[in-house]
Amino acid sequence: MVEASRIMYTTTLLPSFTPTIHKTHLGHRHLTVSRKHQVQCSVSASTDGATRSRTSAIPWGCDMDSVENASALQKWLSQSGLPPQKMGIEKVDVGERGLVALKNVRKGEKLLFVPPSLVITADSEWSCLEAGEVLKKNSVPDWPLLATYLISEASLMKSSRWSNYISALPRQPYSLLYWSQEELDRYLEASPIRERAIERINNVIGTYNDLRLRIFSKYTDLFPEEVFNMESFKWSFGILFSRMVRLPSMDGKVALVPWADMLNHSCDVETFLDYDKQSKGIVFTTDRPYQPGEQVFISYGKKSNGELLLSYGFVTREGANPSDSVELSLSLKKSDGSYKEKLELLKKYGLSGSQCFPIRITGWPLELMAYAYLAVSPSSMRGQFEKMAAAASNKITSTKDFKYPEIEEQALQFILDSCESSISKYNKFLQASGSLDLDVTSPKQLNRRLFLKQLAVDLCTSERRILYRAQYILRRQLRDMRDGELRAFKLFDGVRNFFK
């Protein structure tokens, strides 16, 4: 899976997830973004013994590093139509399980050739045909449909065609879905990824409750609660988030690809999975040669370290991810005399009075600068407010002349202030991380807490690094701008004194 900073994991690609959630749910509470409130919700993200006693443990899957289950999967796949492979499953240094070259692999060579019959999609046949028909009759979207499909097949154990595949899946996927509210608050307070994690948990909770109220409660013989519950959906969505791929050559269809999802991620490769019409199988084309014994990698996409942690449960080494970024929050000042007018325009273009924008090590987007222009612009520039709001939402076609020299210094200072405020939060967390109270009595739980803490430290270190770079650039731009203004003032003053 990974080039994790100190501790390694394994998973695969992630497509976007935006479930349809009906707002008529009752009987569950959501996680909240506010740090002031305790959370009560139907999903627990901790995995200690107390939690296991309250919730039914997932009876399928295996330990993350189980090579035996993965080897049994390869044997079954081979018997079911998977061609001979140039790769085998082994324990690896980068990730816990991975695919390793068994023979010389050339650059540009196509590997895998998993046939569509061994791929799980929304069109896959259900062992329980009636359950599948009920979901499709209710127009359940692909994501929750596949989540339910996994649980349905897993509950059948050996009776399911996919039993060997499900037995090789991790019993507990590495995912922020399994972090408790306390752990999110403690370890990710400085990072914007905390809010993303809470939003994702709420999406899963809402999706499950929607299915339970609309479908499961009406067909209890097909969807018994002892099987189709929040715990099992947390597991199935953890699998989907970490292993689902989108196949461009199959009209963007999302799929689980057994065997291919044993491939780990590297930021140094650019190859990805897709359907090959000529060979009629799922393949990837290597972008480098591999020697026997070397682990073979693919790319999970150009994702930031926060996105990698959110879906896959790992963070790359500091400076090793060229796609790394951090979200910077900018907010309108309520003391601004034009606050309401600016806010209405932002809402018109789908934005809010507090907005996050990505910052990379190489800089920031025009949208962020446009938002800053709007935030600092005086009422005398009212005629430009809508253009700025449109540009901040990327709803402007031409950006050639989008610059306001008269307020550029104030805009840059506004961004710098927000940047330095974020840096102070990271500094506070990182300084306190050495003395964080890990008040747990179980050695296993202590190891877990240390594990999560290290992930958080690595994430915050990488995100702070990007902000430090942005801070340096902003300070230099402001210094050069002010030096230029000072030189111009001195020149003007000199000419004025000459004429006096």
Coordinates of C-alpha atoms in Angstrom, one line a residue:
M1 CA 0.0 0.0 0.0
V2 CA 2.3 2.7 0.9
E3 CA 5.4 4.6 1.5
A4 CA 4.2 5.2 5.1
S5 CA 6.5 7.4 7.2
R6 CA 7.2 4.9 9.9
I7 CA 4.4 2.5 10.1
M8 CA 3.1 0.7 7.0
Y9 CA -0.3 -0.4 5.7
T10 CA -2.1 -1.9 2.6
T11 CA -5.1 -0.9 0.4
T12 CA -5.9 0.6 -3.0
L13 CA -7.6 3.3 -5.1
L14 CA -10.5 5.5 -4.1
P15 CA -13.3 7.1 -6.2
S16 CA -15.4 10.0 -5.0
F17 CA -18.3 9.2 -2.6
T18 CA -21.3 11.4 -2.3
P19 CA -24.2 9.3 -1.1
T20 CA -27.8 10.4 -1.2
I21 CA -29.0 10.9 2.3
H22 CA -32.6 11.6 3.1
K23 CA -33.0 14.1 5.9
T24 CA -36.0 12.3 7.4
H25 CA -33.9 10.1 9.6
L26 CA -34.7 9.7 13.3
G27 CA -33.0 7.8 15.9
H28 CA -29.4 8.6 15.2
R29 CA -27.1 11.4 16.1
H30 CA -24.2 12.7 13.9
L31 CA -20.7 13.5 14.8
T32 CA -20.3 17.3 15.0
V33 CA -17.5 19.5 13.8
S34 CA -17.6 21.5 17.0
R35 CA -14.8 20.7 19.4
K36 CA -16.9 21.7 22.3
H37 CA -19.5 18.9 22.3
Q38 CA -19.3 15.3 23.0
V39 CA -20.5 13.0 20.3
Q40 CA -23.2 10.4 20.6
C41 CA -23.7 8.3 17.5
S42 CA -24.5 4.8 16.4
V43 CA -21.0 4.0 15.1
S44 CA -18.1 3.6 17.4
A45 CA -14.6 4.2 15.9
S46 CA -12.7 2.5 18.7
T47 CA -11.6 -1.1 18.7
D48 CA -10.9 -1.9 22.3
G49 CA -12.3 -4.9 24.2
A50 CA -15.1 -2.8 25.7
T51 CA -16.3 -1.9 22.2
R52 CA -16.2 -5.4 21.0
S53 CA -18.4 -6.5 23.9
R54 CA -21.0 -3.9 22.9
T55 CA -21.0 -4.6 19.2
S56 CA -20.9 -7.7 17.2
A57 CA -17.4 -8.3 15.8
I58 CA -17.1 -8.9 12.1
P59 CA -16.9 -12.7 11.7
W60 CA -15.3 -12.5 8.2
G61 CA -12.0 -11.2 6.8
C62 CA -8.5 -11.7 8.2
D63 CA -5.7 -10.0 9.9
M64 CA -4.1 -7.3 7.7
D65 CA -0.8 -9.1 7.2
S66 CA -2.3 -12.6 6.5
V67 CA -0.5 -14.0 3.5
E68 CA -2.2 -17.4 3.8
N69 CA -5.6 -16.0 3.0
A70 CA -4.3 -14.0 0.1
S71 CA -2.5 -17.1 -1.3
A72 CA -5.8 -19.0 -1.1
L73 CA -7.4 -16.2 -3.0
Q74 CA -4.8 -16.4 -5.8
K75 CA -5.3 -20.2 -6.0
W76 CA -9.1 -19.7 -6.3
L77 CA -8.7 -16.9 -8.8
S78 CA -6.4 -19.1 -10.9
Q79 CA -9.0 -21.9 -10.8
S80 CA -11.7 -19.4 -11.8
G81 CA -10.0 -18.0 -14.9
L82 CA -7.1 -15.7 -13.7
P83 CA -4.2 -16.2 -16.2
P84 CA -0.7 -17.2 -14.8
Q85 CA 0.8 -14.2 -13.0
K86 CA 4.2 -12.6 -13.0
M87 CA 3.6 -11.5 -9.5
G88 CA 3.0 -13.2 -6.2
I89 CA 1.7 -12.2 -2.7
E90 CA 4.3 -11.7 0.0
K91 CA 4.9 -9.8 3.2
V92 CA 6.7 -6.6 2.2
D93 CA 8.6 -3.7 3.7
V94 CA 6.3 -1.1 2.2
G95 CA 2.9 -2.2 3.3
E96 CA 2.1 -5.4 5.1
R97 CA 1.1 -7.5 2.1
G98 CA 2.0 -6.7 -1.5
L99 CA 2.5 -8.1 -5.0
V100 CA 6.1 -8.9 -5.8
A101 CA 7.6 -9.6 -9.2
L102 CA 8.3 -13.3 -9.7
K103 CA 10.0 -12.8 -13.0
N104 CA 11.7 -9.9 -14.9
V105 CA 9.1 -7.3 -15.7
R106 CA 9.8 -4.8 -18.6
K107 CA 8.9 -1.2 -18.6
G108 CA 5.6 -0.8 -20.5
E109 CA 4.5 -4.4 -19.9
K110 CA 0.9 -5.1 -19.1
L111 CA 0.2 -7.1 -16.0
L112 CA -2.7 -8.7 -14.1
F113 CA -5.4 -9.5 -16.8
V114 CA -8.2 -10.0 -14.3
P115 CA -11.3 -11.0 -16.4
P116 CA -14.6 -9.1 -15.8
S117 CA -16.1 -12.3 -14.5
L118 CA -13.8 -11.9 -11.4
V119 CA -14.6 -8.3 -10.8
I120 CA -17.3 -7.0 -8.5
T121 CA -19.5 -4.2 -9.8
A122 CA -23.1 -3.0 -9.3
D123 CA -24.1 -5.5 -12.0
S124 CA -22.7 -8.5 -10.2
E125 CA -25.1 -11.4 -9.5
W126 CA -26.3 -11.8 -5.9
S127 CA -26.2 -15.1 -4.2
C128 CA -29.5 -14.0 -2.6
L129 CA -31.2 -12.8 -5.8
E130 CA -34.2 -11.5 -4.0
A131 CA -32.1 -9.1 -1.9
G132 CA -30.4 -7.7 -5.0
E133 CA -33.8 -7.2 -6.7
V134 CA -35.2 -5.3 -3.7
L135 CA -32.2 -2.8 -3.7
K136 CA -32.4 -2.3 -7.4
K137 CA -36.2 -1.8 -7.3
N138 CA -35.6 1.0 -4.8
S139 CA -32.9 2.6 -7.0
V140 CA -30.1 2.3 -4.5
P141 CA -27.0 4.0 -5.9
D142 CA -23.8 2.0 -6.7
W143 CA -21.9 2.8 -3.4
P144 CA -24.5 1.7 -0.8
L145 CA -25.6 -1.1 -3.2
L146 CA -22.1 -2.5 -3.3
A147 CA -21.7 -2.0 0.5
T148 CA -24.8 -4.1 1.1
Y149 CA -23.7 -6.6 -1.5
L150 CA -20.4 -7.2 0.3
I151 CA -22.2 -7.8 3.6
S152 CA -24.7 -10.1 2.0
E153 CA -22.0 -12.2 0.4
A154 CA -19.8 -12.2 3.4
S155 CA -22.6 -13.4 5.7
L156 CA -23.0 -16.5 3.5
M157 CA -19.5 -17.5 4.3
K158 CA -18.5 -20.6 2.1
S159 CA -21.9 -20.5 0.3
S160 CA -20.8 -17.3 -1.5
R161 CA -18.9 -17.4 -4.7
W162 CA -16.7 -14.6 -3.3
S163 CA -15.8 -16.4 0.0
N164 CA -12.1 -16.7 -0.8
Y165 CA -12.0 -13.0 -1.7
I166 CA -13.8 -11.8 1.4
S167 CA -11.6 -14.1 3.6
A168 CA -8.6 -12.2 2.2
L169 CA -10.0 -8.8 3.0
P170 CA -8.9 -7.1 6.2
R171 CA -11.2 -7.7 9.2
Q172 CA -10.7 -4.1 10.1
P173 CA -9.7 -1.8 7.2
Y174 CA -7.3 1.0 7.9
S175 CA -9.7 3.9 7.8
L176 CA -10.6 7.0 9.7
L177 CA -14.0 5.4 10.0
Y178 CA -12.5 3.5 12.9
W179 CA -11.2 6.5 14.8
S180 CA -13.3 7.5 17.7
Q181 CA -14.4 11.1 18.3
E182 CA -11.9 11.4 21.1
E183 CA -9.1 10.2 18.8
L184 CA -10.1 12.6 16.0
D185 CA -10.2 15.5 18.5
R186 CA -6.9 14.6 20.1
Y187 CA -4.8 13.8 17.1
L188 CA -6.3 15.7 14.2
E189 CA -7.4 18.9 15.9
A190 CA -4.8 21.0 14.0
S191 CA -5.6 19.4 10.6
P192 CA -8.5 20.3 8.3
I193 CA -8.7 16.5 7.5
R194 CA -10.6 16.1 10.9
E195 CA -13.7 17.8 9.5
R196 CA -13.4 15.7 6.3
A197 CA -13.3 12.6 8.5
I198 CA -16.3 13.6 10.5
E199 CA -18.2 14.4 7.3
R200 CA -17.4 11.0 5.9
I201 CA -18.4 9.2 9.1
N202 CA -21.7 11.1 9.0
N203 CA -22.3 10.1 5.4
V204 CA -21.8 6.5 6.2
I205 CA -24.1 6.7 9.3
G206 CA -26.7 8.6 7.2
T207 CA -26.5 6.1 4.3
Y208 CA -27.0 3.2 6.6
N209 CA -29.9 4.7 8.4
D210 CA -31.5 5.6 5.1
L211 CA -31.3 2.0 3.9
R212 CA -32.5 0.7 7.3
L213 CA -35.6 2.9 7.4
R214 CA -36.5 2.6 3.7
I215 CA -35.6 -1.0 3.0
F216 CA -34.1 -3.2 5.7
S217 CA -36.9 -2.6 8.2
K218 CA -39.4 -3.6 5.6
Y219 CA -37.6 -6.8 4.5
T220 CA -36.2 -8.1 7.8
D221 CA -36.1 -11.7 6.4
L222 CA -33.7 -10.6 3.7
F223 CA -31.8 -8.0 5.8
P224 CA -31.7 -9.1 9.4
E225 CA -30.3 -6.5 11.8
E226 CA -27.8 -8.9 13.3
V227 CA -26.1 -9.0 9.9
F228 CA -26.9 -5.6 8.3
N229 CA -26.0 -3.2 11.1
M230 CA -23.8 -0.2 11.6
E231 CA -20.8 -2.2 12.5
S232 CA -20.9 -4.3 9.3
F233 CA -21.6 -1.2 7.2
K234 CA -18.6 0.5 8.7
W235 CA -16.5 -2.5 7.6
S236 CA -18.0 -2.6 4.0
F237 CA -17.6 1.1 3.5
G238 CA -14.0 0.9 4.8
I239 CA -13.4 -1.7 2.1
L240 CA -15.0 0.4 -0.6
F241 CA -13.1 3.6 0.4
S242 CA -9.8 1.8 0.4
R243 CA -10.2 -0.7 -2.5
M244 CA -12.8 0.6 -5.0
V245 CA -11.4 1.7 -8.4
R246 CA -13.0 3.6 -11.3
L247 CA -12.3 2.1 -14.7
P248 CA -12.2 4.8 -17.4
S249 CA -12.5 2.4 -20.3
M250 CA -15.7 0.9 -18.8
D251 CA -17.5 4.3 -18.8
G252 CA -16.1 5.1 -15.4
K253 CA -17.7 2.1 -13.8
V254 CA -16.7 1.6 -10.1
A255 CA -15.5 -1.9 -9.2
L256 CA -13.6 -4.1 -6.7
V257 CA -10.9 -6.0 -8.5
P258 CA -9.7 -9.0 -6.5
W259 CA -5.9 -9.6 -6.6
A260 CA -5.3 -6.2 -8.1
D261 CA -6.3 -4.6 -4.8
M262 CA -3.2 -6.2 -3.2
L263 CA -1.0 -3.7 -5.1
N264 CA 0.4 -1.0 -2.9
H265 CA 0.8 2.7 -3.6
S266 CA 3.9 4.7 -4.5
C267 CA 4.1 8.4 -5.2
D268 CA 6.9 7.7 -7.7
V269 CA 4.7 5.7 -10.2
E270 CA 2.0 7.0 -12.5
T271 CA 0.4 3.7 -13.6
F272 CA -3.2 2.8 -12.7
L273 CA -5.7 0.1 -13.3
D274 CA -8.1 0.1 -16.3
Y275 CA -10.0 -2.3 -18.5
D276 CA -8.0 -3.4 -21.6
K277 CA -10.4 -4.1 -24.5
Q278 CA -7.9 -6.0 -26.5
S279 CA -7.0 -8.6 -23.7
K280 CA -10.5 -8.2 -22.2
G281 CA -9.2 -7.9 -18.7
I282 CA -8.3 -5.4 -16.0
V283 CA -4.6 -4.5 -16.4
F284 CA -2.0 -1.9 -15.6
T285 CA 1.0 -0.9 -17.7
T286 CA 4.3 -0.6 -15.8
D287 CA 6.2 2.6 -16.0
R288 CA 9.5 1.0 -15.0
P289 CA 11.2 -2.4 -15.0
Y290 CA 11.1 -4.7 -12.0
Q291 CA 13.5 -7.5 -11.0
P292 CA 12.4 -10.7 -9.3
G293 CA 11.8 -10.1 -5.6
E294 CA 11.0 -6.4 -6.1
Q295 CA 7.6 -5.1 -5.0
V296 CA 5.4 -3.8 -7.9
F297 CA 3.5 -0.5 -7.3
I298 CA 0.7 1.4 -8.8
S299 CA -0.6 4.9 -8.1
Y300 CA -3.8 5.5 -6.0
G301 CA -4.0 8.9 -7.7
K302 CA -2.5 12.4 -7.0
K303 CA -3.7 12.7 -3.5
S304 CA -2.5 14.7 -0.5
N305 CA -1.3 13.0 2.6
G306 CA -4.5 14.0 4.3
E307 CA -6.6 12.3 1.6
L308 CA -4.3 9.2 1.8
L309 CA -4.9 9.0 5.5
L310 CA -8.6 9.6 5.2
S311 CA -9.2 6.7 2.8
Y312 CA -6.2 4.3 3.1
G313 CA -4.9 4.9 6.6
F314 CA -1.3 5.9 5.8
V315 CA 0.9 9.0 5.4
T316 CA 3.9 9.2 3.1
R317 CA 7.3 10.2 4.2
E318 CA 7.7 14.0 4.6
G319 CA 8.6 15.6 1.3
A320 CA 8.0 12.3 -0.6
N321 CA 4.5 13.2 -2.0
P322 CA 4.7 15.8 -4.9
S323 CA 0.8 16.0 -4.8
D324 CA 0.7 16.9 -1.1
S325 CA -1.4 19.9 -0.1
V326 CA -3.1 21.4 2.9
E327 CA -6.4 23.2 3.1
L328 CA -6.2 26.8 4.3
S329 CA -9.4 28.4 5.8
L330 CA -10.2 32.0 4.9
S331 CA -13.1 33.9 6.5
L332 CA -14.9 37.1 5.8
K333 CA -14.7 39.6 8.7
K334 CA -18.1 40.2 10.2
S335 CA -16.9 43.7 11.1
D336 CA -16.7 44.5 7.4
G337 CA -19.4 47.1 6.5
S338 CA -20.0 45.1 3.3
Y339 CA -20.1 41.7 5.0
K340 CA -23.7 40.9 4.2
E341 CA -23.4 41.9 0.6
K342 CA -20.2 39.9 0.1
L343 CA -21.7 36.9 1.9
E344 CA -24.8 36.9 -0.4
L345 CA -22.6 37.0 -3.5
L346 CA -20.5 34.1 -2.2
K347 CA -23.7 32.1 -1.5
K348 CA -24.9 32.9 -5.0
Y349 CA -21.8 31.0 -6.3
G350 CA -22.0 28.1 -3.9
L351 CA -19.4 29.4 -1.4
S352 CA -19.7 30.5 2.3
G353 CA -18.3 33.1 4.6
S354 CA -15.7 30.7 5.7
Q355 CA -14.0 28.7 2.9
C356 CA -11.1 26.3 2.5
F357 CA -8.7 26.3 -0.4
P358 CA -5.8 23.9 -1.1
I359 CA -2.2 25.1 -0.8
R360 CA 0.6 23.1 -2.4
I361 CA 4.3 23.5 -1.9
T362 CA 4.4 25.2 -5.3
G363 CA 1.7 27.8 -4.5
W364 CA -2.0 28.4 -4.2
P365 CA -4.9 28.7 -6.7
L366 CA -6.4 31.8 -8.2
E367 CA -9.6 31.0 -6.3
L368 CA -7.9 31.6 -3.0
M369 CA -6.5 35.0 -4.2
A370 CA -9.9 36.0 -5.5
Y371 CA -11.5 35.2 -2.1
A372 CA -8.8 37.2 -0.4
Y373 CA -9.4 40.2 -2.7
L374 CA -13.1 40.1 -1.9
A375 CA -12.5 39.8 1.8
V376 CA -10.3 42.9 2.0
S377 CA -11.9 45.0 -0.8
P378 CA -13.5 48.3 0.5
S379 CA -17.0 49.4 -0.2
S380 CA -15.7 51.7 -2.9
M381 CA -15.0 48.6 -5.0
R382 CA -18.6 47.3 -4.7
G383 CA -18.8 47.1 -8.5
Q384 CA -16.1 44.3 -8.5
F385 CA -17.6 42.2 -5.7
E386 CA -19.5 39.8 -7.9
K387 CA -16.5 39.3 -10.2
M388 CA -14.3 38.4 -7.2
A389 CA -17.0 36.0 -5.8
A390 CA -17.3 34.3 -9.2
A391 CA -13.6 33.9 -9.6
A392 CA -13.4 32.5 -6.0
S393 CA -15.8 29.8 -7.1
N394 CA -14.0 29.2 -10.4
K395 CA -17.1 30.5 -12.3
I396 CA -15.1 33.0 -14.3
T397 CA -13.9 32.2 -17.8
S398 CA -11.1 34.7 -18.3
T399 CA -8.5 35.4 -15.6
K400 CA -6.1 37.4 -17.8
D401 CA -6.9 40.7 -16.2
F402 CA -8.0 39.5 -12.8
K403 CA -5.7 41.5 -10.6
Y404 CA -6.3 44.4 -8.2
P405 CA -2.9 46.2 -7.5
E406 CA -4.6 48.7 -5.2
I407 CA -5.5 46.0 -2.7
E408 CA -3.0 43.3 -3.5
E409 CA -0.8 44.0 -0.5
Q410 CA -3.9 43.8 1.9
A411 CA -5.0 40.5 0.2
L412 CA -1.5 38.9 0.6
Q413 CA -1.4 40.1 4.2
F414 CA -4.9 38.6 4.8
I415 CA -3.7 35.2 3.4
L416 CA -0.5 35.4 5.5
D417 CA -2.4 36.1 8.7
S418 CA -4.6 33.0 8.0
C419 CA -1.5 31.0 7.2
E420 CA 0.3 32.0 10.4
S421 CA -2.9 31.2 12.4
S422 CA -2.9 27.7 11.0
I423 CA 0.8 27.2 11.7
S424 CA 0.3 28.2 15.3
K425 CA -2.2 25.4 15.7
Y426 CA 0.2 22.8 14.2
N427 CA 3.0 24.1 16.4
K428 CA 0.8 23.8 19.5
F429 CA -0.1 20.2 18.6
L430 CA 3.4 19.1 17.6
Q431 CA 4.9 20.6 20.8
A432 CA 2.4 18.8 22.9
S433 CA 2.5 15.5 21.0
G434 CA 5.5 14.3 23.1
S435 CA 3.4 14.5 26.3
L436 CA 0.0 13.5 25.0
D437 CA -1.8 11.5 27.7
L438 CA -2.3 7.9 26.5
D439 CA -4.4 6.8 29.3
V440 CA -5.1 3.2 28.4
T441 CA -4.5 0.0 30.3
S442 CA -4.5 -2.5 27.5
P443 CA -1.1 -3.0 25.8
K444 CA -2.8 -3.6 22.5
Q445 CA -4.8 -0.4 22.8
L446 CA -1.7 1.5 23.9
N447 CA 0.0 0.3 20.7
R448 CA -3.0 1.5 18.7
R449 CA -2.9 4.9 20.3
L450 CA 0.8 5.3 19.7
F451 CA 0.2 4.2 16.1
L452 CA -2.5 6.8 15.5
K453 CA -0.5 9.5 17.3
Q454 CA 2.5 8.8 15.0
L455 CA 0.2 9.1 11.9
A456 CA -1.1 12.4 13.2
V457 CA 2.4 13.7 13.9
D458 CA 3.5 12.7 10.4
L459 CA 0.5 14.3 8.8
C460 CA 0.7 17.5 10.7
T461 CA 4.5 17.8 10.0
S462 CA 3.9 17.5 6.3
E463 CA 1.0 19.9 6.3
R464 CA 2.9 22.5 8.4
R465 CA 5.8 22.2 6.0
I466 CA 3.6 23.4 3.1
L467 CA 2.3 26.2 5.2
Y468 CA 5.8 27.3 6.1
R469 CA 6.7 27.4 2.4
A470 CA 3.6 29.5 1.7
Q471 CA 4.5 31.8 4.6
Y472 CA 8.0 32.3 3.2
I473 CA 6.7 33.2 -0.2
L474 CA 4.0 35.6 1.1
R475 CA 6.5 37.4 3.4
R476 CA 9.0 37.7 0.5
Q477 CA 6.3 39.1 -1.8
L478 CA 5.1 41.6 0.8
R479 CA 8.7 42.6 1.6
D480 CA 9.5 43.2 -2.1
M481 CA 6.2 45.1 -2.6
R482 CA 6.9 47.3 0.5
D483 CA 10.5 47.8 -0.6
G484 CA 9.3 48.9 -4.0
E485 CA 6.8 51.3 -2.4
L486 CA 9.5 52.7 -0.1
R487 CA 11.9 53.3 -3.1
A488 CA 9.2 55.0 -5.0
F489 CA 8.3 57.2 -2.0
K490 CA 12.0 58.1 -1.5
L491 CA 12.3 59.0 -5.2
F492 CA 9.2 61.1 -5.1
D493 CA 10.3 62.8 -1.9
G494 CA 13.7 63.5 -3.5
V495 CA 12.2 65.1 -6.6
R496 CA 9.8 67.2 -4.4
N497 CA 12.7 68.4 -2.3
F498 CA 14.7 69.3 -5.4
F499 CA 11.9 71.5 -6.7
K500 CA 11.6 73.1 -3.2

